[in-house]
mmCIF file of N, CA and C in Angstrom:
data_model
loop_
_atom_site.group_PDB
_atom_site.id
_atom_site.type_symbol
_atom_site.label_atom_id
_atom_site.label_comp_id
_atom_site.label_asym_id
_atom_site.label_seq_id
_atom_site.Cartn_x
_atom_site.Cartn_y
_atom_site.Cartn_z
ATOM 1 N N MET A 37 120.696 95.707 70.077
ATOM 2 C CA MET A 37 119.818 96.813 69.758
ATOM 3 C C MET A 37 118.363 96.349 69.718
ATOM 4 N N LYS A 38 118.153 95.214 69.058
ATOM 5 C CA LYS A 38 116.804 94.686 68.938
ATOM 6 C C LYS A 38 116.265 94.272 70.306
ATOM 7 N N LYS A 39 117.155 93.746 71.150
ATOM 8 C CA LYS A 39 116.757 93.317 72.490
ATOM 9 C C LYS A 39 116.341 94.511 73.346
ATOM 10 N N LYS A 40 117.087 95.602 73.264
ATOM 11 C CA LYS A 40 116.749 96.813 74.024
ATOM 12 C C LYS A 40 115.413 97.386 73.560
ATOM 13 N N PHE A 41 115.199 97.357 72.244
ATOM 14 C CA PHE A 41 113.948 97.874 71.710
ATOM 15 C C PHE A 41 112.766 97.035 72.183
ATOM 16 N N SER A 42 112.919 95.726 72.201
ATOM 17 C CA SER A 42 111.831 94.858 72.650
ATOM 18 C C SER A 42 111.587 95.026 74.156
ATOM 19 N N GLN A 43 112.660 95.263 74.924
ATOM 20 C CA GLN A 43 112.484 95.545 76.353
ATOM 21 C C GLN A 43 111.753 96.867 76.561
ATOM 22 N N LEU A 44 112.080 97.844 75.734
ATOM 23 C CA LEU A 44 111.409 99.146 75.821
ATOM 24 C C LEU A 44 109.921 99.009 75.500
ATOM 25 N N ILE A 45 109.617 98.253 74.485
ATOM 26 C CA ILE A 45 108.206 98.013 74.118
ATOM 27 C C ILE A 45 107.494 97.270 75.231
ATOM 28 N N ALA A 46 108.144 96.260 75.790
ATOM 29 C CA ALA A 46 107.537 95.490 76.880
ATOM 30 C C ALA A 46 107.281 96.382 78.095
ATOM 31 N N SER A 47 108.220 97.260 78.405
ATOM 32 C CA SER A 47 108.039 98.184 79.532
ATOM 33 C C SER A 47 106.892 99.156 79.265
ATOM 34 N N ALA A 48 106.825 99.671 78.058
ATOM 35 C CA ALA A 48 105.755 100.602 77.698
ATOM 36 C C ALA A 48 104.394 99.924 77.798
ATOM 37 N N VAL A 49 104.299 98.704 77.326
ATOM 38 C CA VAL A 49 103.034 97.957 77.396
ATOM 39 C C VAL A 49 102.658 97.701 78.855
ATOM 40 N N ALA A 50 103.652 97.335 79.668
ATOM 41 C CA ALA A 50 103.386 97.083 81.090
ATOM 42 C C ALA A 50 102.891 98.343 81.784
ATOM 43 N N TYR A 51 103.543 99.492 81.513
ATOM 44 C CA TYR A 51 103.099 100.753 82.113
ATOM 45 C C TYR A 51 101.693 101.124 81.647
ATOM 46 N N PHE A 52 101.415 100.874 80.374
ATOM 47 C CA PHE A 52 100.083 101.169 79.851
ATOM 48 C C PHE A 52 99.030 100.303 80.533
ATOM 49 N N ILE A 53 99.326 99.042 80.738
ATOM 50 C CA ILE A 53 98.379 98.135 81.397
ATOM 51 C C ILE A 53 98.152 98.570 82.841
ATOM 52 N N ILE A 54 99.211 98.910 83.542
ATOM 53 C CA ILE A 54 99.075 99.367 84.930
ATOM 54 C C ILE A 54 98.270 100.658 84.989
ATOM 55 N N ALA A 55 98.545 101.597 84.087
ATOM 56 C CA ALA A 55 97.792 102.855 84.053
ATOM 57 C C ALA A 55 96.318 102.600 83.757
ATOM 58 N N ALA A 56 96.043 101.659 82.847
ATOM 59 C CA ALA A 56 94.654 101.328 82.515
ATOM 60 C C ALA A 56 93.937 100.709 83.710
ATOM 61 N N ILE A 57 94.632 99.857 84.446
ATOM 62 C CA ILE A 57 94.025 99.248 85.637
ATOM 63 C C ILE A 57 93.726 100.312 86.690
ATOM 64 N N ILE A 58 94.685 101.203 86.917
ATOM 65 C CA ILE A 58 94.482 102.271 87.903
ATOM 66 C C ILE A 58 93.318 103.171 87.478
ATOM 67 N N LEU A 59 93.281 103.556 86.210
ATOM 68 C CA LEU A 59 92.180 104.380 85.714
ATOM 69 C C LEU A 59 90.852 103.643 85.837
ATOM 70 N N GLY A 60 90.860 102.339 85.588
ATOM 71 C CA GLY A 60 89.637 101.546 85.739
ATOM 72 C C GLY A 60 89.139 101.519 87.171
ATOM 73 N N VAL A 61 90.050 101.352 88.122
ATOM 74 C CA VAL A 61 89.668 101.357 89.539
ATOM 75 C C VAL A 61 89.113 102.728 89.927
ATOM 76 N N ILE A 62 89.795 103.787 89.489
ATOM 77 C CA ILE A 62 89.313 105.142 89.779
ATOM 78 C C ILE A 62 87.936 105.356 89.155
ATOM 79 N N ALA A 63 87.743 104.856 87.938
ATOM 80 C CA ALA A 63 86.452 105.016 87.270
ATOM 81 C C ALA A 63 85.339 104.306 88.031
ATOM 82 N N VAL A 64 85.607 103.107 88.508
ATOM 83 C CA VAL A 64 84.589 102.368 89.268
ATOM 84 C C VAL A 64 84.252 103.108 90.562
ATOM 85 N N ILE A 65 85.281 103.553 91.280
ATOM 86 C CA ILE A 65 85.041 104.307 92.515
ATOM 87 C C ILE A 65 84.279 105.597 92.214
ATOM 88 N N ALA A 66 84.660 106.278 91.139
ATOM 89 C CA ALA A 66 83.987 107.523 90.768
ATOM 90 C C ALA A 66 82.520 107.281 90.421
ATOM 91 N N LEU A 67 82.254 106.222 89.685
ATOM 92 C CA LEU A 67 80.868 105.932 89.301
ATOM 93 C C LEU A 67 80.017 105.548 90.510
ATOM 94 N N LEU A 68 80.570 104.738 91.398
ATOM 95 C CA LEU A 68 79.827 104.378 92.612
ATOM 96 C C LEU A 68 79.602 105.608 93.493
ATOM 97 N N SER A 69 80.636 106.408 93.649
ATOM 98 C CA SER A 69 80.512 107.616 94.465
ATOM 99 C C SER A 69 79.550 108.608 93.830
ATOM 100 N N GLY A 70 79.637 108.745 92.515
ATOM 101 C CA GLY A 70 78.719 109.629 91.801
ATOM 102 C C GLY A 70 77.280 109.177 91.939
ATOM 103 N N SER A 71 77.065 107.866 91.967
ATOM 104 C CA SER A 71 75.709 107.338 92.147
ATOM 105 C C SER A 71 75.168 107.677 93.532
ATOM 106 N N VAL A 72 76.018 107.534 94.542
ATOM 107 C CA VAL A 72 75.592 107.889 95.897
ATOM 108 C C VAL A 72 75.328 109.389 95.982
ATOM 109 N N MET A 73 76.224 110.178 95.389
ATOM 110 C CA MET A 73 76.055 111.636 95.439
ATOM 111 C C MET A 73 74.817 112.082 94.670
ATOM 112 N N ARG A 74 74.471 111.360 93.613
ATOM 113 C CA ARG A 74 73.298 111.728 92.811
ATOM 114 C C ARG A 74 72.014 111.675 93.660
ATOM 115 N N ILE A 75 71.968 110.759 94.596
ATOM 116 C CA ILE A 75 70.817 110.660 95.492
ATOM 117 C C ILE A 75 70.637 111.973 96.259
ATOM 118 N N PHE A 76 71.761 112.632 96.542
ATOM 119 C CA PHE A 76 71.726 113.856 97.334
ATOM 120 C C PHE A 76 71.880 115.118 96.493
ATOM 121 N N GLY A 77 71.630 115.029 95.194
ATOM 122 C CA GLY A 77 71.578 116.219 94.357
ATOM 123 C C GLY A 77 72.764 116.473 93.450
ATOM 124 N N PHE A 78 73.635 115.508 93.249
ATOM 125 C CA PHE A 78 74.785 115.665 92.354
ATOM 126 C C PHE A 78 74.307 115.579 90.923
ATOM 127 N N GLU A 79 74.697 116.548 90.099
ATOM 128 C CA GLU A 79 74.303 116.554 88.692
ATOM 129 C C GLU A 79 75.550 116.630 87.826
ATOM 130 N N TYR A 80 75.510 115.972 86.666
ATOM 131 C CA TYR A 80 76.663 115.931 85.778
ATOM 132 C C TYR A 80 76.190 115.821 84.342
ATOM 133 N N GLU A 81 77.082 116.180 83.416
ATOM 134 C CA GLU A 81 76.746 116.132 81.999
ATOM 135 C C GLU A 81 77.002 114.763 81.375
ATOM 136 N N SER A 82 78.060 114.081 81.822
ATOM 137 C CA SER A 82 78.370 112.767 81.266
ATOM 138 C C SER A 82 79.166 111.953 82.290
ATOM 139 N N VAL A 83 79.315 110.680 82.001
ATOM 140 C CA VAL A 83 80.069 109.792 82.880
ATOM 141 C C VAL A 83 81.531 110.240 82.950
ATOM 142 N N TRP A 84 82.072 110.673 81.816
ATOM 143 C CA TRP A 84 83.452 111.151 81.804
ATOM 144 C C TRP A 84 83.631 112.312 82.782
ATOM 145 N N HIS A 85 82.656 113.179 82.911
ATOM 146 C CA HIS A 85 82.762 114.313 83.830
ATOM 147 C C HIS A 85 82.773 113.867 85.289
ATOM 148 N N ILE A 86 82.081 112.775 85.594
ATOM 149 C CA ILE A 86 82.145 112.226 86.956
ATOM 150 C C ILE A 86 83.562 111.736 87.240
ATOM 151 N N ILE A 87 84.106 110.976 86.308
ATOM 152 C CA ILE A 87 85.453 110.441 86.486
ATOM 153 C C ILE A 87 86.460 111.581 86.591
ATOM 154 N N LEU A 88 86.343 112.570 85.728
ATOM 155 C CA LEU A 88 87.237 113.728 85.762
ATOM 156 C C LEU A 88 87.094 114.490 87.075
ATOM 157 N N PHE A 89 85.864 114.616 87.560
ATOM 158 C CA PHE A 89 85.616 115.291 88.838
ATOM 159 C C PHE A 89 86.391 114.614 89.968
ATOM 160 N N PHE A 90 86.341 113.294 90.027
ATOM 161 C CA PHE A 90 87.022 112.587 91.100
ATOM 162 C C PHE A 90 88.539 112.555 90.913
ATOM 163 N N ILE A 91 89.012 112.522 89.670
ATOM 164 C CA ILE A 91 90.458 112.583 89.441
ATOM 165 C C ILE A 91 90.999 113.940 89.885
ATOM 166 N N ILE A 92 90.319 115.000 89.513
ATOM 167 C CA ILE A 92 90.761 116.343 89.916
ATOM 168 C C ILE A 92 90.644 116.505 91.425
ATOM 169 N N THR A 93 89.587 115.963 92.004
ATOM 170 C CA THR A 93 89.434 116.023 93.461
ATOM 171 C C THR A 93 90.585 115.308 94.156
ATOM 172 N N MET A 94 91.002 114.169 93.612
ATOM 173 C CA MET A 94 92.139 113.451 94.201
ATOM 174 C C MET A 94 93.410 114.290 94.138
ATOM 175 N N ILE A 95 93.636 114.947 93.021
ATOM 176 C CA ILE A 95 94.836 115.763 92.854
ATOM 177 C C ILE A 95 94.799 116.979 93.777
ATOM 178 N N VAL A 96 93.658 117.661 93.818
ATOM 179 C CA VAL A 96 93.515 118.835 94.683
ATOM 180 C C VAL A 96 93.583 118.437 96.153
ATOM 181 N N GLY A 97 93.006 117.304 96.485
ATOM 182 C CA GLY A 97 92.916 116.892 97.876
ATOM 183 C C GLY A 97 94.159 116.234 98.445
ATOM 184 N N PHE A 98 95.124 115.872 97.588
ATOM 185 C CA PHE A 98 96.300 115.164 98.081
ATOM 186 C C PHE A 98 97.052 115.934 99.168
ATOM 187 N N PRO A 99 97.378 117.213 98.974
ATOM 188 C CA PRO A 99 98.074 117.934 100.055
ATOM 189 C C PRO A 99 97.224 118.057 101.320
ATOM 190 N N LEU A 100 95.927 118.208 101.136
ATOM 191 C CA LEU A 100 95.037 118.309 102.296
ATOM 192 C C LEU A 100 94.970 116.981 103.047
ATOM 193 N N GLU A 101 94.986 115.884 102.317
ATOM 194 C CA GLU A 101 94.952 114.568 102.943
ATOM 195 C C GLU A 101 96.221 114.301 103.752
ATOM 196 N N LEU A 102 97.355 114.783 103.259
ATOM 197 C CA LEU A 102 98.597 114.642 104.014
ATOM 198 C C LEU A 102 98.488 115.356 105.360
ATOM 199 N N LEU A 103 97.901 116.524 105.344
ATOM 200 C CA LEU A 103 97.690 117.281 106.577
ATOM 201 C C LEU A 103 96.715 116.553 107.497
ATOM 202 N N ALA A 104 95.613 116.057 106.925
ATOM 203 C CA ALA A 104 94.592 115.380 107.729
ATOM 204 C C ALA A 104 95.128 114.119 108.384
ATOM 205 N N GLU A 105 96.070 113.461 107.752
ATOM 206 C CA GLU A 105 96.639 112.252 108.340
ATOM 207 C C GLU A 105 97.830 112.573 109.241
ATOM 208 N N GLY A 106 98.614 113.542 108.840
ATOM 209 C CA GLY A 106 99.841 113.842 109.576
ATOM 210 C C GLY A 106 99.624 114.513 110.913
ATOM 211 N N LEU A 107 98.675 115.408 110.998
ATOM 212 C CA LEU A 107 98.448 116.144 112.249
ATOM 213 C C LEU A 107 98.024 115.229 113.399
ATOM 214 N N PRO A 108 97.033 114.363 113.228
ATOM 215 C CA PRO A 108 96.688 113.445 114.327
ATOM 216 C C PRO A 108 97.821 112.488 114.692
ATOM 217 N N ARG A 109 98.555 112.023 113.692
ATOM 218 C CA ARG A 109 99.687 111.136 113.980
ATOM 219 C C ARG A 109 100.776 111.865 114.758
ATOM 220 N N ALA A 110 100.995 113.127 114.419
ATOM 221 C CA ALA A 110 101.990 113.914 115.149
ATOM 222 C C ALA A 110 101.557 114.131 116.598
ATOM 223 N N LEU A 111 100.283 114.356 116.805
ATOM 224 C CA LEU A 111 99.788 114.546 118.172
ATOM 225 C C LEU A 111 99.979 113.292 119.010
ATOM 226 N N VAL A 112 99.767 112.133 118.408
ATOM 227 C CA VAL A 112 99.988 110.880 119.128
ATOM 228 C C VAL A 112 101.482 110.690 119.405
ATOM 229 N N SER A 113 102.308 110.971 118.424
ATOM 230 C CA SER A 113 103.754 110.814 118.599
ATOM 231 C C SER A 113 104.297 111.723 119.697
ATOM 232 N N LEU A 114 103.721 112.911 119.804
ATOM 233 C CA LEU A 114 104.161 113.859 120.827
ATOM 234 C C LEU A 114 103.537 113.582 122.191
ATOM 235 N N GLY A 115 102.614 112.636 122.244
ATOM 236 C CA GLY A 115 101.958 112.309 123.504
ATOM 237 C C GLY A 115 100.849 113.286 123.880
ATOM 238 N N ARG A 116 100.390 114.067 122.922
ATOM 239 C CA ARG A 116 99.331 115.055 123.169
ATOM 240 C C ARG A 116 97.927 114.499 122.980
ATOM 241 N N ALA A 117 97.836 113.317 122.367
ATOM 242 C CA ALA A 117 96.519 112.718 122.134
ATOM 243 C C ALA A 117 96.648 111.204 122.215
ATOM 244 N N ARG A 118 95.565 110.570 122.654
ATOM 245 C CA ARG A 118 95.502 109.112 122.641
ATOM 246 C C ARG A 118 95.109 108.659 121.239
ATOM 247 N N LYS A 119 95.277 107.378 120.977
ATOM 248 C CA LYS A 119 94.995 106.855 119.641
ATOM 249 C C LYS A 119 93.526 106.991 119.263
ATOM 250 N N ASN A 120 92.628 106.772 120.215
ATOM 251 C CA ASN A 120 91.192 106.917 119.915
ATOM 252 C C ASN A 120 90.839 108.368 119.618
ATOM 253 N N ASP A 121 91.411 109.293 120.381
ATOM 254 C CA ASP A 121 91.160 110.720 120.129
ATOM 255 C C ASP A 121 91.718 111.130 118.770
ATOM 256 N N ALA A 122 92.907 110.622 118.451
ATOM 257 C CA ALA A 122 93.517 110.938 117.166
ATOM 258 C C ALA A 122 92.684 110.385 116.014
ATOM 259 N N THR A 123 92.080 109.220 116.211
ATOM 260 C CA THR A 123 91.241 108.634 115.163
ATOM 261 C C THR A 123 90.008 109.500 114.922
ATOM 262 N N ILE A 124 89.392 109.953 115.979
ATOM 263 C CA ILE A 124 88.226 110.839 115.834
ATOM 264 C C ILE A 124 88.634 112.139 115.151
ATOM 265 N N PHE A 125 89.764 112.692 115.577
ATOM 266 C CA PHE A 125 90.278 113.923 114.978
ATOM 267 C C PHE A 125 90.583 113.702 113.494
ATOM 268 N N TYR A 126 91.137 112.539 113.178
ATOM 269 C CA TYR A 126 91.439 112.197 111.791
ATOM 270 C C TYR A 126 90.158 112.145 110.953
ATOM 271 N N VAL A 127 89.131 111.507 111.466
ATOM 272 C CA VAL A 127 87.875 111.402 110.714
ATOM 273 C C VAL A 127 87.302 112.790 110.435
ATOM 274 N N ILE A 128 87.342 113.646 111.434
ATOM 275 C CA ILE A 128 86.826 115.006 111.245
ATOM 276 C C ILE A 128 87.666 115.765 110.216
ATOM 277 N N LEU A 129 88.996 115.731 110.381
ATOM 278 C CA LEU A 129 89.879 116.432 109.446
ATOM 279 C C LEU A 129 89.779 115.870 108.034
ATOM 280 N N ASP A 130 89.753 114.553 107.918
ATOM 281 C CA ASP A 130 89.677 113.928 106.605
ATOM 282 C C ASP A 130 88.366 114.280 105.911
ATOM 283 N N THR A 131 87.286 114.281 106.659
ATOM 284 C CA THR A 131 85.987 114.665 106.093
ATOM 285 C C THR A 131 86.023 116.103 105.599
ATOM 286 N N LEU A 132 86.553 117.004 106.414
ATOM 287 C CA LEU A 132 86.616 118.414 106.022
ATOM 288 C C LEU A 132 87.535 118.628 104.830
ATOM 289 N N CYS A 133 88.679 117.944 104.802
ATOM 290 C CA CYS A 133 89.620 118.105 103.690
ATOM 291 C C CYS A 133 89.048 117.546 102.391
ATOM 292 N N THR A 134 88.402 116.395 102.465
ATOM 293 C CA THR A 134 87.782 115.817 101.273
ATOM 294 C C THR A 134 86.649 116.710 100.782
ATOM 295 N N ALA A 135 85.847 117.202 101.701
ATOM 296 C CA ALA A 135 84.753 118.100 101.319
ATOM 297 C C ALA A 135 85.294 119.381 100.691
ATOM 298 N N ALA A 136 86.364 119.914 101.240
ATOM 299 C CA ALA A 136 86.966 121.134 100.680
ATOM 300 C C ALA A 136 87.497 120.877 99.274
ATOM 301 N N ALA A 137 88.168 119.756 99.076
ATOM 302 C CA ALA A 137 88.700 119.423 97.746
ATOM 303 C C ALA A 137 87.566 119.260 96.737
ATOM 304 N N MET A 138 86.482 118.620 97.162
ATOM 305 C CA MET A 138 85.343 118.449 96.260
ATOM 306 C C MET A 138 84.661 119.783 95.963
ATOM 307 N N ALA A 139 84.548 120.629 96.965
ATOM 308 C CA ALA A 139 83.926 121.940 96.760
ATOM 309 C C ALA A 139 84.760 122.800 95.814
ATOM 310 N N ILE A 140 86.073 122.740 95.963
ATOM 311 C CA ILE A 140 86.952 123.492 95.063
ATOM 312 C C ILE A 140 86.823 122.974 93.638
ATOM 313 N N THR A 141 86.833 121.669 93.484
ATOM 314 C CA THR A 141 86.694 121.072 92.154
ATOM 315 C C THR A 141 85.339 121.426 91.557
ATOM 316 N N ASP A 142 84.293 121.356 92.352
ATOM 317 C CA ASP A 142 82.948 121.693 91.884
ATOM 318 C C ASP A 142 82.870 123.148 91.435
ATOM 319 N N TYR A 143 83.520 124.018 92.168
ATOM 320 C CA TYR A 143 83.489 125.445 91.847
ATOM 321 C C TYR A 143 84.066 125.716 90.456
ATOM 322 N N PHE A 144 85.138 125.008 90.112
ATOM 323 C CA PHE A 144 85.810 125.271 88.847
ATOM 324 C C PHE A 144 85.326 124.400 87.688
ATOM 325 N N MET A 145 84.524 123.387 87.954
ATOM 326 C CA MET A 145 83.991 122.535 86.882
ATOM 327 C C MET A 145 82.541 122.907 86.616
ATOM 328 N N ASP A 146 82.303 123.417 85.419
ATOM 329 C CA ASP A 146 80.939 123.794 85.055
ATOM 330 C C ASP A 146 80.085 122.590 84.677
ATOM 331 N N SER A 147 80.720 121.480 84.351
ATOM 332 C CA SER A 147 79.981 120.314 83.862
ATOM 333 C C SER A 147 79.395 119.452 84.979
ATOM 334 N N VAL A 148 79.724 119.760 86.233
ATOM 335 C CA VAL A 148 79.134 119.057 87.372
ATOM 336 C C VAL A 148 78.619 120.081 88.373
ATOM 337 N N THR A 149 77.592 119.672 89.087
ATOM 338 C CA THR A 149 77.057 120.491 90.163
ATOM 339 C C THR A 149 76.848 119.581 91.358
ATOM 340 N N ALA A 150 77.616 119.847 92.399
ATOM 341 C CA ALA A 150 77.530 119.030 93.609
ATOM 342 C C ALA A 150 76.941 119.877 94.726
ATOM 343 N N ARG A 151 75.852 119.425 95.263
ATOM 344 C CA ARG A 151 75.258 120.119 96.403
ATOM 345 C C ARG A 151 76.085 119.833 97.655
ATOM 346 N N ASP A 152 75.991 120.731 98.616
ATOM 347 C CA ASP A 152 76.781 120.586 99.839
ATOM 348 C C ASP A 152 76.487 119.271 100.547
ATOM 349 N N LEU A 153 75.230 118.860 100.576
ATOM 350 C CA LEU A 153 74.868 117.613 101.239
ATOM 351 C C LEU A 153 75.518 116.413 100.555
ATOM 352 N N SER A 154 75.525 116.405 99.223
ATOM 353 C CA SER A 154 76.144 115.279 98.511
ATOM 354 C C SER A 154 77.645 115.233 98.770
ATOM 355 N N ILE A 155 78.280 116.383 98.829
ATOM 356 C CA ILE A 155 79.717 116.442 99.133
ATOM 357 C C ILE A 155 79.973 115.937 100.546
ATOM 358 N N LEU A 156 79.180 116.382 101.482
ATOM 359 C CA LEU A 156 79.377 115.985 102.873
ATOM 360 C C LEU A 156 79.162 114.483 103.063
ATOM 361 N N VAL A 157 78.139 113.936 102.454
ATOM 362 C CA VAL A 157 77.844 112.507 102.604
ATOM 363 C C VAL A 157 78.991 111.660 102.056
ATOM 364 N N ILE A 158 79.470 111.970 100.864
ATOM 365 C CA ILE A 158 80.526 111.151 100.278
ATOM 366 C C ILE A 158 81.854 111.375 101.004
ATOM 367 N N ALA A 159 82.084 112.588 101.515
ATOM 368 C CA ALA A 159 83.305 112.847 102.289
ATOM 369 C C ALA A 159 83.310 112.030 103.577
ATOM 370 N N ILE A 160 82.172 111.931 104.221
ATOM 371 C CA ILE A 160 82.070 111.113 105.432
ATOM 372 C C ILE A 160 82.293 109.633 105.097
ATOM 373 N N LEU A 161 81.689 109.167 104.012
ATOM 374 C CA LEU A 161 81.868 107.767 103.613
ATOM 375 C C LEU A 161 83.329 107.457 103.288
ATOM 376 N N PHE A 162 83.986 108.352 102.552
ATOM 377 C CA PHE A 162 85.411 108.155 102.257
ATOM 378 C C PHE A 162 86.228 108.131 103.532
ATOM 379 N N SER A 163 85.909 109.020 104.446
ATOM 380 C CA SER A 163 86.653 109.099 105.701
ATOM 381 C C SER A 163 86.465 107.837 106.531
ATOM 382 N N LEU A 164 85.256 107.345 106.604
ATOM 383 C CA LEU A 164 84.988 106.147 107.395
ATOM 384 C C LEU A 164 85.665 104.910 106.810
ATOM 385 N N THR A 165 85.800 104.882 105.498
ATOM 386 C CA THR A 165 86.451 103.723 104.886
ATOM 387 C C THR A 165 87.968 103.727 105.083
ATOM 388 N N SER A 166 88.529 104.853 105.468
ATOM 389 C CA SER A 166 89.980 104.917 105.638
ATOM 390 C C SER A 166 90.418 104.847 107.103
ATOM 391 N N ILE A 167 89.489 104.635 108.021
ATOM 392 C CA ILE A 167 89.837 104.555 109.446
ATOM 393 C C ILE A 167 90.788 103.392 109.714
ATOM 394 N N LYS A 168 90.517 102.246 109.118
ATOM 395 C CA LYS A 168 91.333 101.060 109.373
ATOM 396 C C LYS A 168 92.793 101.313 108.985
ATOM 397 N N ASP A 169 93.018 101.922 107.830
ATOM 398 C CA ASP A 169 94.385 102.232 107.394
ATOM 399 C C ASP A 169 95.065 103.197 108.358
ATOM 400 N N PHE A 170 94.329 104.185 108.806
ATOM 401 C CA PHE A 170 94.892 105.146 109.747
ATOM 402 C C PHE A 170 95.267 104.477 111.052
ATOM 403 N N ARG A 171 94.386 103.630 111.551
ATOM 404 C CA ARG A 171 94.673 102.923 112.814
ATOM 405 C C ARG A 171 95.899 102.007 112.672
ATOM 406 N N GLU A 172 96.026 101.348 111.526
ATOM 407 C CA GLU A 172 97.194 100.489 111.304
ATOM 408 C C GLU A 172 98.484 101.296 111.303
ATOM 409 N N LYS A 173 98.447 102.467 110.718
ATOM 410 C CA LYS A 173 99.640 103.323 110.720
ATOM 411 C C LYS A 173 99.970 103.809 112.136
ATOM 412 N N LEU A 174 98.933 104.064 112.919
ATOM 413 C CA LEU A 174 99.169 104.477 114.303
ATOM 414 C C LEU A 174 99.793 103.341 115.117
ATOM 415 N N GLU A 175 99.358 102.116 114.852
ATOM 416 C CA GLU A 175 99.870 100.966 115.593
ATOM 417 C C GLU A 175 101.337 100.702 115.263
ATOM 418 N N LYS A 176 101.765 101.021 114.056
ATOM 419 C CA LYS A 176 103.152 100.795 113.660
ATOM 420 C C LYS A 176 104.118 101.749 114.374
ATOM 421 N N GLU A 177 103.608 102.889 114.778
ATOM 422 C CA GLU A 177 104.484 103.904 115.388
ATOM 423 C C GLU A 177 104.731 103.620 116.849
#
C-alpha cells in the first residue's frame, strides 16, 4: 500500500514537472511573440494575458493547423502537387489558419488588442519556422 502511494506521488510530481516545463516553453514563446507583435501594435494588460492569448490561440488553431498541414500532404500523396508547390501552399494555408486563430482569440479577449498587421507578421514567422518539419513529413511519405 505504501509503495503504491509513493509511486502515485512520484507520478504526480513527474506530471507536474512536465506540465511546468511545457508551460514555461509556451510562456517564453508567447513573450517573444508578444514582443514582436508589440512592435506592430499589439497591446495587452499584463504578461499573463499574453500567455493566455497564445494558449487559447493554440487551442483554437489546432483543428485549423491539421487542415493546413493535411491538405498539401494529401495533394502530394494523390500526385496533384509537387513537394515544392505543396510547401508553398502549406505556408500560405498555415499563415491564414494561424492568423484566423489569433483574430478569433483577439475578438473574444478584451484584455488584448492585436492589430491585423501584428497578427499577420507573427503568423508568417510561425509558418516559416515550421517549413522544415513539414518538408520532413513530406519526405517520409
